[in-house]
Protein backbone atom coordinates (compact mmCIF):
# COMPACT_ATOMS: atom_id res chain seq x y z
CA MET A 1 0.00 0.00 0.00
CA TYR A 2 2.78 2.45 0.81
CA GLY A 3 5.56 3.34 -1.59
CA ASN A 4 4.79 0.81 -4.29
CA ALA A 5 3.33 2.24 -7.51
CA TYR A 6 3.47 -1.08 -9.41
CA ILE A 7 0.12 -2.86 -9.65
CA ASP A 8 0.35 -6.53 -10.54
CA PRO A 9 -2.62 -7.35 -12.82
CA ASN A 10 -2.91 -10.75 -11.11
CA ASP A 11 -3.05 -9.14 -7.67
CA LYS A 12 -6.28 -9.59 -5.70
CA ALA A 13 -6.46 -5.85 -4.99
CA ALA A 14 -6.24 -5.03 -8.70
CA LYS A 15 -9.12 -7.41 -9.41
CA MET A 16 -11.28 -5.60 -6.84
CA LEU A 17 -11.27 -2.54 -9.10
CA GLU A 18 -12.67 -4.47 -12.07
CA GLY A 19 -16.29 -3.70 -11.14
CA GLU A 20 -15.68 0.03 -10.72
CA ASP A 21 -16.69 2.66 -13.28
CA PRO A 22 -13.47 3.34 -15.24
CA VAL A 23 -14.35 7.01 -15.86
CA LYS A 24 -15.07 7.70 -12.19
CA LEU A 25 -11.98 5.74 -11.18
CA ALA A 26 -9.78 7.80 -13.53
CA GLU A 27 -11.27 11.05 -12.17
CA PHE A 28 -10.73 9.86 -8.59
CA GLU A 29 -7.10 8.93 -9.25
CA ALA A 30 -6.50 12.26 -11.02
CA ARG A 31 -7.87 14.15 -8.01
CA ILE A 32 -5.51 12.27 -5.71
CA ALA A 33 -2.58 12.90 -8.08
CA ARG A 34 -3.36 16.64 -7.96
CA GLY A 35 -3.37 16.50 -4.16
CA GLU A 36 -7.05 17.37 -3.82
CA LYS A 37 -8.97 16.41 -0.70
CA ILE A 38 -11.47 13.60 -1.02
CA GLU A 39 -14.59 14.27 1.04
CA PRO A 40 -16.77 11.53 2.56
CA LYS A 41 -19.65 12.10 0.14
CA ASP A 42 -17.37 12.11 -2.92
CA TRP A 43 -17.30 9.03 -5.11
CA MET A 44 -14.50 6.61 -4.31
CA PRO A 45 -13.85 2.95 -5.10
CA ALA A 46 -15.59 0.62 -2.65
CA GLU A 47 -12.33 -0.98 -1.52
CA TYR A 48 -10.76 2.46 -0.92
CA ARG A 49 -13.75 3.47 1.23
CA LYS A 50 -13.56 0.19 3.14
CA GLN A 51 -9.86 0.68 3.94
CA LEU A 52 -10.41 4.34 4.83
CA VAL A 53 -13.14 3.43 7.33
CA ARG A 54 -10.86 0.75 8.80
CA MET A 55 -8.04 3.27 9.31
CA ILE A 56 -10.41 5.82 10.87
CA GLU A 57 -11.72 3.16 13.27
CA GLN A 58 -8.17 2.17 14.25
CA HIS A 59 -7.30 5.79 14.95
CA ALA A 60 -10.45 6.24 17.04
CA HIS A 61 -9.66 3.14 19.09
CA SER A 62 -6.11 4.32 19.70
CA GLU A 63 -7.47 7.53 21.24
CA ILE A 64 -9.46 5.66 23.89
C-alpha cells in the first residue's frame, strides 16, 4: 500500500477494481494525483472506502 506504484494485474487488490466505473476511477485517481482532498460524500472505489473506514476506526480506538 505504501511506496509501491506497481500494480500486478494478477493481484487480488487489482481485481477488486474491475467492477468500478473506469471514468469515475480515472477522475478519482486524477484528483488524488493533484493532491485534492477527497470528502466523505465524494465518489470513491468501494475498496478504498472500506480501507479508509478501517483506518479511521483504528485511529479512534487508539485515542481511547
